[in-house]
Coordinates of C-alpha atoms and ligand atoms in Angstrom, one line a residue:
X1241 CA 11.5 72.2 27.9
X1242 CA 8.3 73.0 26.0
X1243 CA 5.3 70.9 26.9
X1244 CA 7.0 69.7 30.2
X1245 CA 4.9 70.7 33.2
X1246 CA 6.2 70.9 36.9
X1247 CA 3.9 69.1 39.3
X1248 CA 4.7 71.7 42.1
X1249 CA 4.5 70.8 45.6
X1250 CA 2.0 67.8 45.6
X1251 CA 4.8 65.3 45.0
X1252 CA 2.6 63.1 42.7
X1253 CA 3.5 61.9 39.2
X1254 CA 4.1 64.6 36.6
X1255 CA 0.9 65.6 35.0
X1256 CA 0.6 66.8 31.5
X1257 CA -2.3 69.2 30.5
X1258 CA -4.4 67.1 28.2
X1259 CA -6.7 69.3 26.0
X1260 CA -10.2 68.3 26.4
X1261 CA -11.2 66.6 23.2
X1262 CA -13.4 68.8 20.9
X1263 CA -14.5 68.7 17.2
X1264 CA -14.4 71.8 15.0
X1265 CA -17.4 72.4 12.9
X1266 CA -16.1 74.9 10.2
X1267 CA -17.6 74.1 6.8
X1268 CA -14.2 74.6 5.2
X1269 CA -12.8 71.6 7.1
X1270 CA -15.4 69.2 5.6
X1271 CA -15.2 69.9 1.8
X1272 CA -14.1 67.0 -0.3
X1273 CA -15.9 64.1 -2.0
X1274 CA -19.3 63.0 -0.9
X1275 CA -18.9 60.1 1.5
X1276 CA -20.5 56.6 1.1
X1277 CA -24.1 56.7 2.2
X1278 CA -25.9 53.4 2.0
X1279 CA -29.4 53.6 0.3
X1280 CA -31.7 53.7 3.3
X1281 CA -34.0 50.7 3.6
X1282 CA -37.0 50.5 5.8
X1283 CA -36.9 47.9 8.5
X1284 CA -40.3 48.6 9.8
X1285 CA -42.6 51.2 11.3
X1286 CA -44.8 52.2 14.2
X1287 CA -47.5 54.5 15.0
X1288 CA -48.4 56.9 17.8
X1289 CA -52.1 57.5 18.4
X1290 CA -54.1 60.6 19.5
X1291 CA -53.2 59.9 23.1
X1292 CA -49.5 59.2 22.2
X1293 CA -49.9 55.5 22.6
X1294 CA -47.4 53.2 20.7
X1295 CA -48.7 50.7 18.2
X1296 CA -46.4 48.4 16.3
X1297 CA -48.2 49.0 12.8
X1298 CA -48.9 51.6 10.2
X1299 CA -52.3 52.8 11.5
X1300 CA -51.2 56.4 11.6
X1301 CA -50.0 56.5 8.0
X1302 CA -51.8 58.8 5.7
X1303 CA -52.2 58.9 2.0
X1304 CA -51.1 61.8 -0.2
X1305 CA -54.2 63.4 -1.8
X1306 CA -53.2 66.7 -3.5
X1307 CA -55.8 68.8 -5.3
X1308 CA -56.1 68.3 -9.1
X1309 CA -52.8 69.4 -10.6
X1310 CA -54.5 71.4 -13.5
X1311 CA -57.5 72.7 -11.5
X1312 CA -57.6 76.2 -10.0
X1313 CA -55.0 77.3 -7.6
X1314 CA -55.4 75.9 -4.1
X1315 CA -57.0 78.0 -1.5
X1316 CA -56.4 76.3 1.8
X1317 CA -57.1 78.4 4.9
X1318 CA -54.4 77.2 7.3
X1319 CA -55.8 79.2 10.2
X1320 CA -59.2 77.5 10.1
X1321 CA -60.0 75.7 13.2
X1322 CA -57.4 77.4 15.4
X1323 CA -57.3 77.3 18.4
X1324 CA -60.6 75.4 19.0
X1325 CA -59.7 72.3 17.0
X1326 CA -56.1 72.0 18.0
X1327 CA -54.8 69.3 20.3
X1328 CA -51.0 70.0 20.6
X1329 CA -48.7 67.5 22.0
X1330 CA -47.5 67.9 25.6
X1331 CA -43.9 69.2 25.0
X1332 CA -43.0 68.9 28.8
X1333 CA -43.1 65.1 28.3
X1334 CA -39.6 64.0 27.7
X1335 CA -39.8 60.9 25.5
X1336 CA -36.2 60.5 24.5
X1337 CA -35.7 57.4 22.5
X1338 CA -38.5 55.5 24.2
X1339 CA -40.7 54.7 21.1
X1340 CA -37.9 53.8 19.0
X1341 CA -36.5 51.6 21.8
X1342 CA -39.8 49.8 22.1
X1343 CA -39.7 49.0 18.4
X1344 CA -36.2 47.8 18.7
X1345 CA -37.0 45.6 21.5
X1346 CA -39.7 44.0 19.7
X1347 CA -37.6 43.5 16.5
X1348 CA -33.9 43.1 17.6
X1349 CA -34.2 39.3 17.0
X1350 CA -35.1 39.7 13.3
X1351 CA -32.7 42.4 12.3
X1352 CA -30.9 42.0 9.0
X1353 CA -27.2 42.5 8.7
X1354 CA -26.2 39.4 10.5
X1355 CA -25.3 38.9 14.2
X1356 CA -23.4 41.9 15.7
X1357 CA -24.8 44.3 13.2
X1358 CA -26.7 46.2 16.0
X1359 CA -23.6 46.2 18.3
X1360 CA -21.7 48.3 15.8
X1361 CA -24.5 50.6 15.0
X1362 CA -25.7 54.1 16.0
X1363 CA -29.3 54.3 17.0
X1364 CA -31.1 57.7 17.1
X1365 CA -33.9 59.8 15.7
X1366 CA -33.7 61.1 12.2
X1367 CA -34.1 64.6 13.5
X1368 CA -31.0 64.4 15.5
X1369 CA -29.0 63.5 12.4
X1370 CA -30.6 66.4 10.6
X1371 CA -29.2 68.8 13.2
X1372 CA -25.7 67.2 12.7
X1373 CA -25.9 67.5 8.9
X1374 CA -26.8 71.2 9.1
X1375 CA -24.3 72.1 11.9
X1376 CA -21.5 73.5 9.7
X1377 CA -24.0 76.1 8.2
X1378 CA -26.0 76.8 11.3
X1379 CA -25.6 80.3 12.7
X1380 CA -28.4 80.6 15.3
X1381 CA -29.2 77.4 17.3
X1382 CA -26.9 75.1 19.2
X1383 CA -27.7 71.5 20.3
X1384 CA -27.0 69.0 23.0
X1385 CA -26.7 65.3 22.2
X1386 CA -26.6 62.7 25.1
X1387 CA -24.7 59.6 24.1
X1388 CA -24.5 56.1 26.0
X1389 CA -23.1 52.8 24.9
X1390 CA -24.9 49.6 25.8
X1391 CA -23.9 46.2 24.4
X1392 CA -21.7 47.9 21.8
X1393 CA -24.5 50.0 20.3
X1394 CA -24.1 53.8 20.5
X1395 CA -27.4 55.5 21.3
X1396 CA -27.7 59.3 20.8
X1397 CA -30.7 61.3 22.3
X1398 CA -31.1 65.0 22.1
X1399 CA -31.3 67.2 25.2
X1400 CA -33.3 70.4 25.0
X1401 CA -30.8 73.3 25.5
X1402 CA -31.7 75.9 28.2
X1403 CA -32.0 78.5 25.3
X1404 CA -34.4 76.2 23.3
X1405 CA -36.4 75.6 26.5
X1406 CA -36.7 79.3 27.3
X1407 CA -37.8 80.0 23.8
X1408 CA -40.4 77.4 23.8
X1409 CA -41.8 78.5 27.2
X1410 CA -42.0 82.1 25.8
X1411 CA -43.2 81.1 22.3
X1412 CA -45.1 84.0 21.0
X1413 CA -48.8 83.4 20.1
X1414 CA -48.1 84.1 16.4
X1415 CA -45.4 81.4 16.3
X1416 CA -47.9 78.9 18.0
X1417 CA -50.4 79.6 15.3
X1418 CA -47.6 79.2 12.6
X1419 CA -47.0 75.6 14.1
X1420 CA -50.6 74.8 13.8
X1421 CA -50.7 76.0 10.2
X1422 CA -48.0 73.5 9.3
X1423 CA -50.1 70.7 10.6
X1424 CA -53.3 72.0 9.0
X1425 CA -51.6 72.0 5.7
X1426 CA -51.0 68.1 6.2
X1427 CA -54.7 67.7 6.9
X1428 CA -55.6 69.5 3.6
X1429 CA -53.2 67.3 1.6
X1430 CA -53.8 63.8 3.1
X1431 CA -56.6 61.3 3.3
X1432 CA -57.0 58.4 5.7
X1433 CA -57.4 55.8 3.0
X1434 CA -55.6 55.3 -0.4
X1435 CA -57.7 57.2 -3.0
X1436 CA -59.7 59.0 -0.4
X1437 CA -60.3 62.7 0.1
X1438 CA -58.9 64.9 2.7
X1439 CA -61.3 65.9 5.6
X1440 CA -60.2 69.2 7.0
X1441 CA -63.2 69.3 9.5
X1442 CA -61.5 67.1 12.1
X1443 CA -59.2 68.3 14.8
X1444 CA -55.4 68.7 14.4
X1445 CA -53.9 66.4 17.0
X1446 CA -50.0 66.4 17.0
X1447 CA -49.8 63.4 19.2
X1448 CA -50.5 61.3 16.2
X1449 CA -47.4 60.2 14.3
X1450 CA -46.4 57.6 11.8
X1451 CA -42.7 56.7 12.1
X1452 CA -40.6 54.7 9.7
X1453 CA -37.5 52.8 11.1
X1454 CA -34.6 52.8 8.6
X1455 CA -31.2 51.2 8.2
X1456 CA -28.4 52.9 6.4
X1457 CA -24.5 53.5 6.8
X1458 CA -22.5 56.7 6.5
X1459 CA -18.8 55.8 5.8
X1460 CA -18.1 53.1 8.3
X1461 CA -20.9 53.9 10.6
X1462 CA -24.1 51.6 10.4
X1463 CA -27.1 53.5 11.3
X1464 CA -30.5 52.6 12.7
X1465 CA -32.8 55.6 12.9
X1466 CA -36.5 56.5 12.8
X1467 CA -38.3 59.5 11.4
X1468 CA -41.9 60.8 11.3
X1469 CA -43.3 60.5 7.7
X1470 CA -46.2 62.8 6.7
X1471 CA -47.7 60.5 4.1
X1472 CA -47.3 57.9 1.3
X1473 CA -48.3 58.5 -2.3
X1474 CA -50.5 55.7 -3.6
X1475 CA -49.8 56.8 -7.1
X1476 CA -45.9 56.9 -6.7
X1477 CA -43.8 55.1 -9.4
X1478 CA -42.4 52.9 -6.6
X1479 CA -44.8 51.7 -3.9
X1480 CA -41.8 50.5 -1.9
X1481 CA -40.9 52.6 1.2
X1482 CA -39.3 54.9 1.6
X1483 CA -39.6 55.8 -2.2
X1484 CA -43.3 56.3 -1.9
X1485 CA -43.1 58.8 1.0
X1486 CA -43.8 62.5 0.7
X1487 CA -42.7 65.2 3.1
X1488 CA -45.1 68.2 3.4
X1489 CA -43.8 71.7 4.2
X1490 CA -45.2 75.2 4.3
X1491 CA -43.3 78.5 3.6
X1492 CA -44.0 82.1 2.9
X1493 CA -44.9 83.0 -0.7
X1494 CA -41.9 84.7 -2.4
X1495 CA -42.0 87.5 -4.8
X1496 CA -38.4 88.6 -5.4
X1497 CA -35.2 86.8 -6.6
X1498 CA -33.6 87.8 -3.3
X1499 CA -36.4 86.0 -1.3
X1500 CA -35.9 82.8 -3.4
X1501 CA -32.1 83.0 -2.9
X1502 CA -32.5 83.2 0.9
X1503 CA -35.1 80.4 0.8
X1504 CA -32.6 78.2 -1.2
X1505 CA -29.8 79.0 1.2
X1506 CA -31.5 78.5 4.6
X1507 CA -34.9 76.5 4.4
X1508 CA -33.9 74.2 1.5
X1509 CA -30.8 73.0 3.3
X1510 CA -33.0 71.9 6.3
X1511 CA -35.5 70.3 3.9
X1512 CA -32.8 68.4 1.9
X1513 CA -31.0 67.1 5.1
X1514 CA -34.3 65.9 6.7
X1515 CA -35.4 64.1 3.6
X1516 CA -32.2 62.9 2.2
X1517 CA -31.4 60.9 5.4
X1518 CA -34.3 58.5 5.2
X1519 CA -34.5 58.5 1.4
X1520 CA -37.8 60.4 1.1
X1521 CA -37.8 61.4 -2.7
X1522 CA -39.8 64.5 -2.6
X1523 CA -41.0 67.5 -0.6
X1524 CA -44.2 69.1 -1.5
X1525 CA -44.4 72.6 -0.4
X1526 CA -47.4 74.9 0.0
X1527 CA -46.7 78.6 -0.2
X1528 CA -48.8 80.7 2.0
X1529 CA -49.9 84.5 1.7
X1530 CA -49.8 86.9 4.6
X1531 CA -53.4 85.9 5.5
X1532 CA -52.3 82.2 6.0
X1533 CA -53.8 80.7 2.9
X1534 CA -52.0 78.4 0.5
X1535 CA -51.8 80.0 -2.9
X1536 CA -49.5 77.6 -4.8
X1537 CA -47.9 74.2 -4.4
X1538 CA -44.4 73.1 -5.7
X1539 CA -42.6 69.8 -5.6
X1540 CA -38.9 69.8 -4.8
X1541 CA -37.4 66.4 -5.6
X1542 CA -34.8 65.8 -2.8
X1543 CA -32.0 64.8 -5.3
X1544 CA -32.5 68.1 -7.2
X1545 CA -32.4 70.6 -4.2
X1546 CA -28.7 71.1 -4.3
X1547 CA -28.9 72.2 -7.9
X1548 CA -31.1 75.2 -6.9
X1549 CA -28.2 76.5 -4.6
X1550 CA -25.1 75.3 -6.5
X1551 CA -24.8 78.6 -8.5
X1552 CA -24.9 80.8 -5.6
X1553 CA -21.5 81.8 -4.1
X1554 CA -22.7 81.5 -0.4
X1555 CA -24.6 78.2 -0.6
X1556 CA -24.4 74.9 1.2
X1557 CA -22.9 71.8 0.1
X1558 CA -24.2 68.3 0.8
X1559 CA -20.7 66.8 1.0
X1560 CA -19.8 69.2 3.8
X1561 CA -22.9 68.1 5.7
X1562 CA -22.3 64.4 5.4
X1563 CA -18.6 64.6 6.0
X1564 CA -19.3 66.5 9.2
X1565 CA -21.7 64.0 10.4
X1566 CA -19.4 61.1 9.6
X1567 CA -16.7 63.1 11.6
X1568 CA -19.0 63.5 14.5
X1569 CA -20.0 59.9 14.6
X1570 CA -16.3 58.8 14.6
X1571 CA -15.7 61.5 17.4
X1572 CA -18.6 60.1 19.5
X1573 CA -17.6 56.5 18.9
X1574 CA -14.0 57.1 20.0
X1575 CA -15.0 59.2 23.0
X1576 CA -17.7 56.8 24.5
X1577 CA -15.5 53.9 25.3
X1578 CA -17.3 52.5 28.3
X1579 CA -20.2 50.3 27.9
X1580 CA -22.5 51.7 30.7
X1581 CA -26.1 52.8 30.2
X1582 CA -25.9 55.0 33.3
X1583 CA -22.9 56.9 31.9
X1584 CA -23.6 59.8 29.5
X1585 CA -21.2 61.7 27.3
X1586 CA -22.9 65.1 26.7
X1587 CA -22.0 66.6 23.3
X1588 CA -22.6 70.3 23.3
X1589 CA -22.4 72.8 20.4
X1590 CA -23.0 76.5 20.0
X1591 CA -22.7 78.3 16.8
X1592 CA -19.1 79.6 16.2
X1593 CA -17.5 77.1 18.4
X1594 CA -16.4 73.4 18.4
X1595 CA -18.4 70.4 19.7
X1596 CA -17.3 69.9 23.3
X1597 CA -17.9 67.0 25.7
X1598 CA -18.9 66.6 29.5
X1599 CA -19.4 63.4 31.4
X1600 CA -22.5 62.6 33.6
X1601 CA -23.8 59.8 35.7
X1602 CA -27.5 58.9 36.1
X1603 CA -30.2 61.6 36.3
X1604 CA -31.1 63.9 34.7
X1605 CA -29.0 62.9 31.6
X1606 CA -29.2 59.1 31.5
X1607 CA -31.8 58.3 28.9
X1608 CA -31.8 54.5 28.4
X1609 CA -34.9 53.3 30.4
X1610 CA -34.5 50.4 32.9
X1611 CA -37.2 48.4 31.0
X1612 CA -35.0 48.5 28.0
X1613 CA -31.7 48.0 29.6
X1614 CA -33.0 45.0 31.7
X1615 CA -34.6 43.4 28.7
X1616 CA -31.5 43.6 26.5
X1617 CA -29.0 42.5 29.4
X1618 CA -31.5 39.7 30.5
Ligands
LIG844 O1 -39.2 65.3 22.5 C1 -38.6 65.9 21.6 N1 -37.8 66.9 21.9 C2 -38.5 65.4 20.2 C3 -39.4 64.6 19.8 C4 -37.5 65.9 19.3 C5 -37.6 65.4 18.0 C6 -38.5 64.5 17.7 N2 -39.4 64.0 18.6 C7 -40.4 63.0 18.2 C8 -41.4 63.6 17.2 O2 -42.6 64.0 17.8 C9 -41.7 62.4 16.3 O3 -42.8 61.7 16.7 O4 -39.8 62.0 17.6 C10 -40.4 61.5 16.4 C11 -39.6 61.5 15.2 O5 -39.0 62.7 15.0 P1 -38.1 63.0 13.8 O6 -38.8 62.6 12.5 O7 -36.7 62.5 14.0 O8 -38.0 64.6 13.9 P2 -37.9 65.8 12.9 O9 -37.3 65.2 11.6 O10 -37.3 66.8 13.6 O11 -39.5 66.1 12.5 C12 -40.3 65.5 11.8 C13 -41.7 65.9 12.0 C14 -41.9 67.3 12.0 O12 -42.3 67.8 10.7 P3 -41.7 69.2 10.1 O13 -42.2 69.2 8.7 O14 -42.1 70.2 11.0 O15 -40.1 69.0 10.2 O16 -42.1 65.4 13.4 C15 -42.9 66.4 14.0 C16 -43.1 67.6 12.9 O17 -44.3 67.3 12.3 N3 -42.3 66.8 15.2 C17 -42.9 67.0 16.3 N4 -44.1 66.8 16.6 C18 -44.4 67.0 17.9 N5 -43.5 67.5 18.8 C19 -41.8 67.4 17.2 C20 -42.3 67.6 18.5 N6 -41.4 68.0 19.5 N7 -40.6 67.5 16.6 C21 -40.9 67.1 15.4
LIG845 CA1 -43.6 67.9 7.3

């Protein structure tokens, strides 16, 4: 009858073709009410210095120092200093979750949420969650996430796809300069002290990072994640992180309603997802002219971004993003059943298809370092 499979000549027990588990990503499947998302709270922070060394403090945090709001239009030359004052991070170094794990190792004894909270949590970078949120709308770039379970906790660490690696190695010079320009904008907008002035004469070193460590929960999934924060606003109404944090972005100046529409549909989705997750309340955007000078600034409150796209037919919907992310976390939690730091379930996704899973042991996919595994298992 239907579904019954003959085992042929092997003589073993009858086998049933079990479809490999997969998760669909079509936006239409994830409409519905916005799921529960706990207001993110900051558990701590750490800094990475100009040599990419870890420090368990906020030394790399910078202070929002925009030009006077009612002065003349800004005129920041984002290409100034390129390439002679640029020290880009070595992108061949695969850090995985290492910095976050170091923070966790030093603070796991003091975590709130009671005993066992961490055992039920998902630990990852904010940027990985951003990619999950935007998946139902992403048409171009796939992703791979490696997952391992250790003492209950599910760890998720991104793996660079072969396509992403090929693109990075063949990155055109103009794109390299564009990346520099994003960091240069931060230098024009941030000071090293509260109330200080920006100093654009120094070098742009992308090894330096200030990372906030946050706790939240999506549906039934407790989350512990870390994200890089551009600056804090000493004049913010709430001085309590993450409410005082500001995300800085640059984008091309827009001239037509069609250009704005495309910006709302594509870029604003990524900006929203990235800042909504850690509870960063606003994104300050600098719009650059074709010569690479910032000609205007505009603040986008994170909670108002969806309003800008709501009226368009082919927009994005925050509920879809969050429901898909919750579905992925459930899928990952039920797929990774063995507690083994050397076992990796690799979740892979390419636009147009479902999320699929493959299983790997040890190198090159295992990502939980022995210093971490040994310390938490004693
Ligand atoms: O090794 C890797 N492939 C990755 C490393 C992938 C993703 C992140 N990271 C590192 C970052 O360097 C950062 O220190 O993890 C830390 C936290 O990342 P996140 O906040 O989770 O990442 P995301 O939200 O994607 O990016 C936040 C900022 C970016 O700002 P913009 O405005 O461009 O979104 O982190 C920076 C960047 O300024 N950033 C990076 N800096 C250097 N190298 C990188 C990178 N590969 N990725 C993001
Ligand atoms: Ca930024």
